[in-house]
Coordinates of C-alpha atoms and ligand atoms in Angstrom, one line a residue:
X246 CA 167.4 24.1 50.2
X247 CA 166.8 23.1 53.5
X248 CA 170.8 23.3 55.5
X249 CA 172.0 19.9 56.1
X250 CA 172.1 20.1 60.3
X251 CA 167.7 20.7 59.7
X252 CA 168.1 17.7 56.7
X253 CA 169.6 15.2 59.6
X254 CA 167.1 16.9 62.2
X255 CA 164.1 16.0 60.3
X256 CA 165.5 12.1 59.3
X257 CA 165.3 11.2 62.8
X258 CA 161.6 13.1 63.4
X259 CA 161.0 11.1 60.3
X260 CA 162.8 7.7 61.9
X261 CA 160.6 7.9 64.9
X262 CA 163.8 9.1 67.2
X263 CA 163.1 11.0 70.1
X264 CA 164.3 14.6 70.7
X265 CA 165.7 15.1 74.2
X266 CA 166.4 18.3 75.9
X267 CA 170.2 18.7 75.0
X268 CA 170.3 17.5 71.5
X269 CA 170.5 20.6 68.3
X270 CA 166.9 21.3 67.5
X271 CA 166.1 24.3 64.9
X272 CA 164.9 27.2 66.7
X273 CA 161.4 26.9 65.2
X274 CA 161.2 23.3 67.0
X275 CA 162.1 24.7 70.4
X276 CA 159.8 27.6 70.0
X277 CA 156.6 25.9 69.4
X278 CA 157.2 23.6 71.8
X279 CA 157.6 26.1 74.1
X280 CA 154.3 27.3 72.8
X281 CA 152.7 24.1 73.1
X282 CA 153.7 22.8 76.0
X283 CA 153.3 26.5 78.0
X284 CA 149.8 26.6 76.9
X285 CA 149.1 23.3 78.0
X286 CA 150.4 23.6 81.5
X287 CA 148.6 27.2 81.9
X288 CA 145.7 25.2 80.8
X289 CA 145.7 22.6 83.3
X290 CA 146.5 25.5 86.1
X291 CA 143.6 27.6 85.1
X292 CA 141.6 24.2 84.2
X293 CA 141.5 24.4 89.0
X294 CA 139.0 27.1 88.5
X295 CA 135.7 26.1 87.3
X296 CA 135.9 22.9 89.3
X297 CA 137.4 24.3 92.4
X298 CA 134.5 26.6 92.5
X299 CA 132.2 23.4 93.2
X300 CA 134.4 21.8 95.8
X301 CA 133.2 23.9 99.0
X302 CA 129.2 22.6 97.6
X303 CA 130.1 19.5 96.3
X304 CA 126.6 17.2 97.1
X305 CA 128.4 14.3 99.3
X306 CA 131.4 14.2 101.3
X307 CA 133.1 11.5 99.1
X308 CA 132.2 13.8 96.0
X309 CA 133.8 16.6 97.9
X310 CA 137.1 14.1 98.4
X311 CA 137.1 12.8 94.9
X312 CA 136.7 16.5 92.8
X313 CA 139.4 17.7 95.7
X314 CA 141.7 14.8 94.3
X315 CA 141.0 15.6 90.8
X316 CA 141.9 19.5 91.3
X317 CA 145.4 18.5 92.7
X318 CA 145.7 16.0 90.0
X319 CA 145.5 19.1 87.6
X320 CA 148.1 20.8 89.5
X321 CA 150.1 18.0 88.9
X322 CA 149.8 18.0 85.3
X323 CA 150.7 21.7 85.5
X324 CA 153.9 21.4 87.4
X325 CA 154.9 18.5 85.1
X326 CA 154.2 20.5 82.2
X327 CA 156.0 23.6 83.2
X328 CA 159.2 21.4 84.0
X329 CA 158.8 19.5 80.2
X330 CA 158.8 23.2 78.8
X331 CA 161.7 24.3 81.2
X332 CA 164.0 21.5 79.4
X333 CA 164.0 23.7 76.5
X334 CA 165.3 26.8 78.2
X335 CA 162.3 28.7 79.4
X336 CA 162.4 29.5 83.0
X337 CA 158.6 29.6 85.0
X338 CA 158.8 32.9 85.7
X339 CA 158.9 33.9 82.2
X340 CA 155.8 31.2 81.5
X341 CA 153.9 33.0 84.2
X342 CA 154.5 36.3 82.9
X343 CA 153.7 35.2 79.3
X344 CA 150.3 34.1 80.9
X345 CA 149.5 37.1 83.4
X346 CA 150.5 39.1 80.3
X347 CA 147.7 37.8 78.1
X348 CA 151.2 36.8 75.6
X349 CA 150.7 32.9 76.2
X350 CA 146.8 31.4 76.0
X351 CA 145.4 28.6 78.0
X352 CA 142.7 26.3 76.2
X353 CA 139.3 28.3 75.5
X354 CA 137.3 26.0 77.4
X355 CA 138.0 27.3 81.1
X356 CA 136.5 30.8 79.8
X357 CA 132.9 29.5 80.3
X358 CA 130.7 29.3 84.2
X359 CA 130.2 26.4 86.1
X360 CA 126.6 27.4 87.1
X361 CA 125.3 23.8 88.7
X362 CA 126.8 20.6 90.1
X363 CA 125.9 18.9 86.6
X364 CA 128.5 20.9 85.1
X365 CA 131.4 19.2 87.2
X366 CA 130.1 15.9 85.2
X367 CA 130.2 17.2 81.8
X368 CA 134.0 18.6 82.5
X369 CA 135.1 15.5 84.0
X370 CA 133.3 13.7 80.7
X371 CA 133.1 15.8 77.9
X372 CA 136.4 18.4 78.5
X373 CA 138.7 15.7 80.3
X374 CA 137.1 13.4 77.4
X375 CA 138.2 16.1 74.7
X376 CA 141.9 16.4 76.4
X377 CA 142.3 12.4 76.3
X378 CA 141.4 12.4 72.8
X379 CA 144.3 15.3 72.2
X380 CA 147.1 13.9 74.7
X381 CA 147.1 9.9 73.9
X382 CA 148.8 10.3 70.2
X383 CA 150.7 13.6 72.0
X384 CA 152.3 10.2 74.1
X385 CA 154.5 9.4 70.8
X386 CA 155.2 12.8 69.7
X387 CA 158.9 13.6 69.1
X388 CA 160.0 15.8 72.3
X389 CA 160.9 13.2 74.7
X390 CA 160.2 15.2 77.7
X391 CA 156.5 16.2 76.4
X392 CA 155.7 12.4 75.3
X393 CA 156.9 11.0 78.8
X394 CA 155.1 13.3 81.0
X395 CA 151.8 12.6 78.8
X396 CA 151.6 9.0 79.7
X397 CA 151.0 9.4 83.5
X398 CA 148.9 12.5 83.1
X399 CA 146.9 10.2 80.2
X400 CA 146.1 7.4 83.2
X401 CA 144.2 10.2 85.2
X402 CA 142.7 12.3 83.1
X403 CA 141.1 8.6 82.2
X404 CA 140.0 8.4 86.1
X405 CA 138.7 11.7 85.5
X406 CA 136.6 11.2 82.4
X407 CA 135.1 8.6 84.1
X408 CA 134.2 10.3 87.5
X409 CA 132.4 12.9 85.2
X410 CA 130.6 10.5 83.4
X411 CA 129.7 8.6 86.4
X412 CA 128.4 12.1 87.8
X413 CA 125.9 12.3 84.8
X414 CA 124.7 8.7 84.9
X415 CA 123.5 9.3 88.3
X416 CA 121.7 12.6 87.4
X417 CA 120.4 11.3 84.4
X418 CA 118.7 8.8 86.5
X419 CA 117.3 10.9 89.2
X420 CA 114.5 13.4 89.4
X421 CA 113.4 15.0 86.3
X422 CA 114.8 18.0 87.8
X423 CA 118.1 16.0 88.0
X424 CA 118.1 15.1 84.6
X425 CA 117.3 18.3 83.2
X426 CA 119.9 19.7 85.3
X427 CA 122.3 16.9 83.3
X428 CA 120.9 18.4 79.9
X429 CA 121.1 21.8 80.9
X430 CA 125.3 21.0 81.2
X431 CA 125.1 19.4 78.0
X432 CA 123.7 22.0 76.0
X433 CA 126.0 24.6 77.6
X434 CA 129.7 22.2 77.2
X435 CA 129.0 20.4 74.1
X436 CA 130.2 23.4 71.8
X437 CA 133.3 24.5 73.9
X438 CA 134.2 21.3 74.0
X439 CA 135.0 20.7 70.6
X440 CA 136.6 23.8 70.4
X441 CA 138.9 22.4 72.2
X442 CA 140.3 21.1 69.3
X443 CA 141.5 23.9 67.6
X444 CA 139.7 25.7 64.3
X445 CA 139.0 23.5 61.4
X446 CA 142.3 22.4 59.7
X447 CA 142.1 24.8 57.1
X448 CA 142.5 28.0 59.5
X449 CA 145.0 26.0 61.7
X450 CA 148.1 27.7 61.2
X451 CA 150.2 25.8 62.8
X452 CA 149.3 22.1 62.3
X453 CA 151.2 21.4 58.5
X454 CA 154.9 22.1 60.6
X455 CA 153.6 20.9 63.9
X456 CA 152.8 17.6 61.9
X457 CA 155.6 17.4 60.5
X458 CA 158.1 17.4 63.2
X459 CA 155.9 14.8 64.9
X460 CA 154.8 17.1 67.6
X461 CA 151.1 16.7 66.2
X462 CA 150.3 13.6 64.7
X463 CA 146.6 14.1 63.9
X464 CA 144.9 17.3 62.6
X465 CA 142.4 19.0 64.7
X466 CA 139.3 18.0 62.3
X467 CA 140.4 14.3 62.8
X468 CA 140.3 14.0 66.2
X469 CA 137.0 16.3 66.8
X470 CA 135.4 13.8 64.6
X471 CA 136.7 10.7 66.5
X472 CA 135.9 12.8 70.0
X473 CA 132.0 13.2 68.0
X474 CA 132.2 9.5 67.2
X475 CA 133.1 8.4 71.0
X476 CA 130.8 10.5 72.4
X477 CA 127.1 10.4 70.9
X478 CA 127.1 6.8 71.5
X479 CA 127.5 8.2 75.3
X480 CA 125.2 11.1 75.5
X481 CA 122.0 8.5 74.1
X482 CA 123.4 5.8 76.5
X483 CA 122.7 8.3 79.4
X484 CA 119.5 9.3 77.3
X485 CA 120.5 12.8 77.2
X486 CA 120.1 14.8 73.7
X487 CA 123.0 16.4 71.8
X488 CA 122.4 19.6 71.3
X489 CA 123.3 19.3 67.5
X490 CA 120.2 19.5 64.4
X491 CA 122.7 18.6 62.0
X492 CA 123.9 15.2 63.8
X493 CA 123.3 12.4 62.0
X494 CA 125.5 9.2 61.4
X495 CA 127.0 8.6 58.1
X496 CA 127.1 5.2 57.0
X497 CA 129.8 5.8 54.1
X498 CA 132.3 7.3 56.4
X499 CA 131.5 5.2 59.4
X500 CA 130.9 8.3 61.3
X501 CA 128.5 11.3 62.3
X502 CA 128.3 13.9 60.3
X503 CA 127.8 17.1 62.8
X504 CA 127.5 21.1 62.6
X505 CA 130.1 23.4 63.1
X506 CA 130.5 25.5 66.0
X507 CA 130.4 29.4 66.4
X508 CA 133.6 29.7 65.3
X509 CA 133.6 33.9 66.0
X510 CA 132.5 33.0 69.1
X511 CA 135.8 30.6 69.5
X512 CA 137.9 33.9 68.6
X513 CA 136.4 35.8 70.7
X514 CA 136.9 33.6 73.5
X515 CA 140.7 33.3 72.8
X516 CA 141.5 36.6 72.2
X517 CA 140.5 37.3 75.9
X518 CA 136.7 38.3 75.5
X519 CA 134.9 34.9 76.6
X520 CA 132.1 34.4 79.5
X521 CA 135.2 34.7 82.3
X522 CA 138.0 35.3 80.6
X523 CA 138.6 38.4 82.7
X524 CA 137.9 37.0 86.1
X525 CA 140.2 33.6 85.7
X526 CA 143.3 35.5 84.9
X527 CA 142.5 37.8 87.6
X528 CA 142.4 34.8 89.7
X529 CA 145.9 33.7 88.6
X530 CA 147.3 37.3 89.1
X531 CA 146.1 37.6 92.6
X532 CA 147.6 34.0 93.2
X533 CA 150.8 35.3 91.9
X534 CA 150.6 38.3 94.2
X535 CA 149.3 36.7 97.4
X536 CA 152.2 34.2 97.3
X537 CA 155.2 36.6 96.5
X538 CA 155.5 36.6 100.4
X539 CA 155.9 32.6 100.6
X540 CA 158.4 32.6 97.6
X541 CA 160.4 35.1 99.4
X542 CA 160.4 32.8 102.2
X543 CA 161.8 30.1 99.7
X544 CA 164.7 32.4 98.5
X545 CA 166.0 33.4 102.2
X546 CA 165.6 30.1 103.2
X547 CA 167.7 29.0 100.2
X548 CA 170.1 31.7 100.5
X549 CA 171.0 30.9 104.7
X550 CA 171.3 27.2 103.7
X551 CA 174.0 28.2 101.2
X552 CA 175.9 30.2 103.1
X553 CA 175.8 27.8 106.4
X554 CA 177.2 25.6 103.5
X555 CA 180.2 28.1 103.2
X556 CA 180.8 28.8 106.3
Ligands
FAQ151 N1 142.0 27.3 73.2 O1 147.2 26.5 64.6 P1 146.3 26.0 65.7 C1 143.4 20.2 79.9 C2 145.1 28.7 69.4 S1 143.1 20.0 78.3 C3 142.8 28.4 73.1 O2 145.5 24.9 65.4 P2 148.0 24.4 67.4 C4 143.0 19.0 80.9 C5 146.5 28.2 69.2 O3 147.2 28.1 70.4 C6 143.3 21.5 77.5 N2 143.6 28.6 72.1 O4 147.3 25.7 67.0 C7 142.0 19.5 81.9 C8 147.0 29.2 68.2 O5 147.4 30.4 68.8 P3 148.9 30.8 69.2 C9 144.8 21.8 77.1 C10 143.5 27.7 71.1 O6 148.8 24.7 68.6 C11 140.7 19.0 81.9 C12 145.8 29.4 67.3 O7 144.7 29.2 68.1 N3 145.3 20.9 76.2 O8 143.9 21.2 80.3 C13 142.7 26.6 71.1 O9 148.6 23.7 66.3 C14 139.8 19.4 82.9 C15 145.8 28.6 66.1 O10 145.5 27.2 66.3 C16 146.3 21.2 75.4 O11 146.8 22.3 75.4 C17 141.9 26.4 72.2 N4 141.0 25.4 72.3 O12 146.8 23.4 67.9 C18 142.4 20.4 82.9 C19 146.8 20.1 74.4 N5 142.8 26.0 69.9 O13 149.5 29.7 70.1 C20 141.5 20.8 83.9 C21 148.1 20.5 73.7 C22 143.7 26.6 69.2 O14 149.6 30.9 67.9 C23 140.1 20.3 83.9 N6 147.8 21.5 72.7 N7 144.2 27.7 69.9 O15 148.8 32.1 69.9 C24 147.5 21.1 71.4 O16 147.3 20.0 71.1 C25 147.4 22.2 70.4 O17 148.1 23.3 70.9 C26 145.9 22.6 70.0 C27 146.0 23.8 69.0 C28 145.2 21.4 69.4 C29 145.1 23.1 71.2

């Protein structure tokens, strides 16, 4: 028998209400939101790294200024992210150190090498594509603070979709070195990104109580397909060739049928043995470290401002 205080909980998930940061919430709720939403913003932090490492060779100036905007826009997300989970009683610190740890995981995708400029287009379409088609329905999930900060991060990761795509279009109408350059990304993203989505619903562990406490409203099969459906149509309209044999459009589901990907590569990749794994936490530890000196700063600056206050 469920106790009544999770009975009355669950009526309001199931009413639509919104859960806000001071209201009774079973310890299971709070914890994989803290989960979620962690995981998330570590993703969007360590998401800087492949792109940042094209900003320094970017092929124009105004390229340059727009991938510099949409790095800080990450950070944004981050920041907002880590202040959505810090409503529920986690302080940052402890989210760092669950991430430098290895405890916390950031999204499989950022494990893999930006090796040409092409690949900067098939993040901004196919990854920031992939998280757009996971964060709109995360916009009317039940945590208040979660569904509120998705909205504005939802608008740019939009912009950002569309700066990759724009990126291809224009390489796969250039030389045919351009273009195969444009393939070359393709063939290497298309895989990670729908891992993006999670393992297929039946090894999801999570999903059957994350659905139903309206934190996830679709299952991860669902929305790789609709990501699949959205995105073929894209790759033939910039006559680029999804690496896929098993592709083929289904007209009794209204949908593509498609292969499945190396799903022991996935696992590999998350439990910390991917392409760069290594290399992009060491990035974040040595961030950590390098700016212990400014945070210091922070603190005594704090701490004479308080007691000029008492004084
Ligand atoms: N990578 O039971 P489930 C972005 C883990 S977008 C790593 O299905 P759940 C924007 C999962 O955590 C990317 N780990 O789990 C951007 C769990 O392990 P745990 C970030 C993964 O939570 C673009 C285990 O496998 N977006 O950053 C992955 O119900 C460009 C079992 O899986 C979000 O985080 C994976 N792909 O569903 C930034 C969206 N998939 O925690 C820069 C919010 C699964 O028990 C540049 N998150 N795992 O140790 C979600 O919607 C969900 O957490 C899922 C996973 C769908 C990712």
């Amino acid at each position: 028998e469920m106790d009544p205080q999770e009975r009355a909980f669950q009526e309001r998930i199931d009413a639509g209400e919104k859960i806000e940061p001071k209201e009774w919430m079973p310890e299971g709720y709070r914890k994989t939101l803290v989960r979620q939403i962690s995981q998330h913003a570590h993703s969007e932090i360590v998401g800087q790294l492949p792109e940042g490492n094209w900003i320094t060779r970017a092929p124009t100036l105004e390229r340059k200024a727009i991938l510099l905007a949409k790095v800080q826009d990450e950070a944004g997300h981050g920041l907002y992210l880590y202040c959505a989970a810090e409503t529920l009683g986690i302080s940052r610190d402890e989210m760092y150190a669950q991430l430098h740890s290895g405890k916390a995981k950031y999204s499989s995708i950022f494990n893999y090498p930006t090796l040409s400029w092409a690949d900067i287009g098939a993040i901004g379409w196919l990854v920031d594509g992939a998280a757009i088609m996971n964060q709109v329905p995360l916009q009317r999930c039940s945590y208040g603070p979660y569904a509120r900060a998705m909205v504005r991060i939802c608008k740019e990761e939009s912009f950002h979709q569309r700066q990759g795509f724009h990126i291809m279009s224009v390489l796969a109408k250039g030389s045919d070195a351009q273009k195969a350059m444009a393939q070359d990304a393709l063939d290497r993203w298309w895989w990670p990104s729908l891992m993006m989505f999670g393992p297929s619903d039946d090894a999801s562990v999570h999903s059957a109580q994350s659905m139903a406490w309206n934190i996830k409203q679709d299952s991860n099969d669902a929305l790789r397909q609709k990501f699949v459906d959205q995105t073929v149509p894209q790759a033939r309209f910039l006559g680029l060739t999804v690496p896929d044999p098993d592709l083929a459009w289904n007209e009794e589901k209204g949908g593509f049928d498609f292969g499945q990907p190396d799903w022991d590569e996935f696992y590999a990749v998350i439990a910390g043995n991917g392409p760069c794994n290594r290399e992009r936490l060491q990035a974040r530890k040595d961030a950590w470290d390098e700016g212990a000196w400014f945070r210091e700063g922070l603190s005594a600056h704090a701490r004479k401002k308080a007691d000029r206050r008492m004084a």
